[in-house]
């Protein structure tokens, strides 16, 4: 039996998974994750938020962990490009 695919439905389900995973983040983790996903470096994020690079990295680690537990496979979507 051939499985019929519904790309628009798959996209909606995928978006819902992303939204659900982002809702699991604390506000601090969410801001860092969104800025990273936009392509900002750890230094740029830290400067923008008034925190150090280590704090940025710690928040990203926690955010990836929460997202990964909520919806496996989605954590990479918010990772963006890691730059120092």
XYZ file of N, CA and C in Angstrom:
252
model
N 0.844 -1.174 0.000
C 0.000 0.000 0.000
C 0.891 1.239 0.000
N 0.610 2.150 -0.886
C 1.386 3.378 -1.012
C 0.856 4.427 -0.056
N 1.756 5.041 0.674
C 1.378 6.098 1.608
C 1.248 7.416 0.852
N 0.141 8.102 1.065
C -0.067 9.412 0.432
C 0.488 10.481 1.358
N 1.245 11.362 0.793
C 1.843 12.447 1.566
C 1.026 13.713 1.359
N 1.010 14.535 2.391
C 0.313 15.805 2.333
C 1.299 16.876 2.802
N 2.135 17.404 1.897
C 3.158 18.381 2.300
C 2.620 19.577 3.083
N 1.480 20.186 2.695
C 0.999 21.311 3.507
C 0.672 20.895 4.939
N 0.066 19.722 5.095
C -0.257 19.238 6.436
C 1.021 18.953 7.222
N 2.014 18.366 6.561
C 3.290 18.094 7.224
C 3.953 19.381 7.693
N 3.858 20.441 6.900
C 4.437 21.730 7.304
C 3.714 22.293 8.524
N 2.386 22.177 8.549
C 1.615 22.678 9.694
C 1.995 21.901 10.948
N 2.068 20.584 10.835
C 2.437 19.757 11.978
C 3.850 20.117 12.441
N 4.753 20.332 11.495
C 6.110 20.731 11.842
C 6.154 22.061 12.562
N 5.378 23.011 12.093
C 5.329 24.331 12.749
C 4.764 24.212 14.156
N 3.741 23.386 14.320
C 3.167 23.194 15.651
C 4.191 22.591 16.600
N 5.015 21.683 16.093
C 6.061 21.079 16.920
C 7.072 22.131 17.349
N 7.431 23.036 16.451
C 8.377 24.102 16.790
C 7.772 25.020 17.844
N 6.532 25.420 17.649
C 5.862 26.298 18.620
C 5.775 25.617 19.981
N 5.394 24.355 19.987
C 5.285 23.606 21.234
C 6.633 23.531 21.952
N 7.686 23.317 21.191
C 9.004 23.219 21.814
C 9.470 24.572 22.349
N 9.190 25.646 21.628
C 9.594 26.978 22.092
C 8.833 27.398 23.339
N 7.615 26.928 23.485
C 6.835 27.242 24.680
C 7.428 26.616 25.933
N 8.271 25.600 25.766
C 8.898 24.933 26.910
C 10.071 25.730 27.474
N 10.542 26.737 26.744
C 11.712 27.507 27.164
C 11.351 28.602 28.157
N 12.318 28.935 28.998
C 12.149 30.105 29.861
C 12.308 31.338 28.970
N 11.846 32.504 29.412
C 12.025 33.717 28.597
C 13.493 33.988 28.257
N 14.403 33.775 29.206
C 15.836 34.004 28.947
C 16.363 33.056 27.882
N 15.987 31.792 27.965
C 16.421 30.806 26.979
C 15.828 31.113 25.612
N 14.584 31.525 25.587
C 13.908 31.818 24.322
C 14.589 32.968 23.591
N 14.902 34.039 24.308
C 15.546 35.196 23.678
C 16.892 34.795 23.089
N 17.702 34.065 23.854
C 19.013 33.642 23.366
C 18.856 32.725 22.153
N 17.930 31.775 22.217
C 17.722 30.837 21.106
C 17.273 31.568 19.840
N 16.376 32.531 19.992
C 15.898 33.264 18.820
C 16.993 34.137 18.215
N 17.784 34.778 19.059
C 18.885 35.591 18.542
C 19.933 34.715 17.848
N 20.207 33.547 18.416
C 21.155 32.618 17.787
C 20.606 32.146 16.450
N 19.307 31.834 16.408
C 18.689 31.371 15.162
C 18.741 32.457 14.091
N 18.784 33.720 14.503
C 18.893 34.832 13.564
C 20.320 35.007 13.053
N 21.263 34.248 13.625
C 22.623 34.295 13.138
C 23.582 35.117 13.971
N 23.124 35.610 15.119
C 24.021 36.392 15.972
C 25.028 35.484 16.654
N 26.228 36.006 16.877
C 27.263 35.255 17.579
C 27.002 35.313 19.083
N 27.703 34.435 19.813
C 27.571 34.460 21.269
C 27.966 35.822 21.825
N 29.030 36.391 21.278
C 29.472 37.712 21.729
C 28.443 38.795 21.463
N 27.846 38.749 20.273
C 26.817 39.737 19.923
C 25.591 39.602 20.812
N 25.194 38.355 21.069
C 24.028 38.125 21.936
C 24.334 38.622 23.343
N 25.511 38.270 23.843
C 25.896 38.701 25.182
C 25.916 40.212 25.319
N 26.472 40.872 24.304
C 26.525 42.337 24.324
C 25.116 42.928 24.305
N 24.265 42.377 23.476
C 22.884 42.862 23.354
C 22.118 42.706 24.666
N 22.348 41.588 25.352
C 21.593 41.290 26.571
C 22.319 41.691 27.855
N 23.570 42.121 27.715
C 24.330 42.502 28.899
C 24.780 41.312 29.733
N 25.075 40.187 29.066
C 25.545 38.992 29.755
C 26.812 38.504 29.044
N 27.547 37.616 29.696
C 28.771 37.088 29.107
C 28.511 35.958 28.122
N 29.557 35.639 27.353
C 29.455 34.544 26.383
C 29.153 33.220 27.053
N 29.729 33.010 28.232
C 29.483 31.754 28.952
C 28.001 31.634 29.295
N 27.386 32.718 29.732
C 25.954 32.699 30.048
C 25.124 32.409 28.801
N 25.534 32.972 27.669
C 24.832 32.711 26.404
C 24.900 31.222 26.095
N 26.093 30.651 26.183
C 26.268 29.219 25.875
C 25.474 28.344 26.831
N 25.471 28.697 28.120
C 24.712 27.921 29.101
C 23.220 27.947 28.781
N 22.724 29.108 28.424
C 21.291 29.217 28.086
C 20.957 28.420 26.835
N 21.877 28.406 25.863
C 21.637 27.609 24.653
C 21.650 26.121 24.967
N 22.544 25.693 25.826
C 22.590 24.280 26.219
C 21.274 23.892 26.879
N 20.798 24.725 27.804
C 19.521 24.425 28.481
C 18.363 24.451 27.492
N 18.382 25.426 26.583
C 17.298 25.529 25.594
C 17.270 24.293 24.701
N 18.425 23.877 24.196
C 18.480 22.676 23.351
C 17.989 21.459 24.117
N 18.358 21.365 25.380
C 17.918 20.237 26.206
C 16.413 20.204 26.373
N 15.829 21.357 26.691
C 14.370 21.414 26.868
C 13.641 21.097 25.562
N 14.128 21.685 24.473
C 13.493 21.465 23.176
C 13.626 19.998 22.777
N 14.806 19.446 22.972
C 15.037 18.050 22.601
C 14.173 17.081 23.380
N 13.927 17.391 24.657
C 13.049 16.530 25.462
C 11.602 16.659 25.029
N 11.216 17.859 24.630
C 9.823 18.109 24.241
C 9.530 17.559 22.849
N 10.361 17.902 21.891
C 10.160 17.474 20.504
C 11.518 17.096 19.920
N 11.885 15.814 20.011
C 13.195 15.389 19.497
C 13.389 15.800 18.035
N 14.587 16.246 17.719
C 14.914 16.619 16.355
C 14.705 18.086 16.031
N 13.993 18.808 16.880
C 13.703 20.212 16.599
C 14.812 21.123 17.128
N 15.585 20.666 18.081
C 16.611 21.516 18.702
C 17.562 22.109 17.685
N 17.915 21.341 16.655
C 18.835 21.857 15.634
C 18.233 23.026 14.869
N 16.912 23.098 14.796
C 16.264 24.162 14.026
C 16.508 25.536 14.634
N 16.626 25.611 15.941
C 16.843 26.912 16.586
C 18.308 27.180 16.862
N 19.143 26.221 16.550
C 20.560 26.371 16.859
C 21.191 27.513 16.070
N 20.842 27.639 14.815
C 21.495 28.662 14.018
C 22.949 28.331 13.820
N 23.716 29.327 13.533
C 25.141 29.148 13.295
C 25.892 29.587 14.526
N 26.650 28.705 15.130
C 27.389 29.056 16.348
C 28.666 29.774 15.971
N 28.742 30.981 16.414
C 29.952 31.780 16.221
C 30.322 32.368 17.560
N 31.609 32.497 17.799
C 32.066 33.048 19.075
C 31.950 34.534 19.130
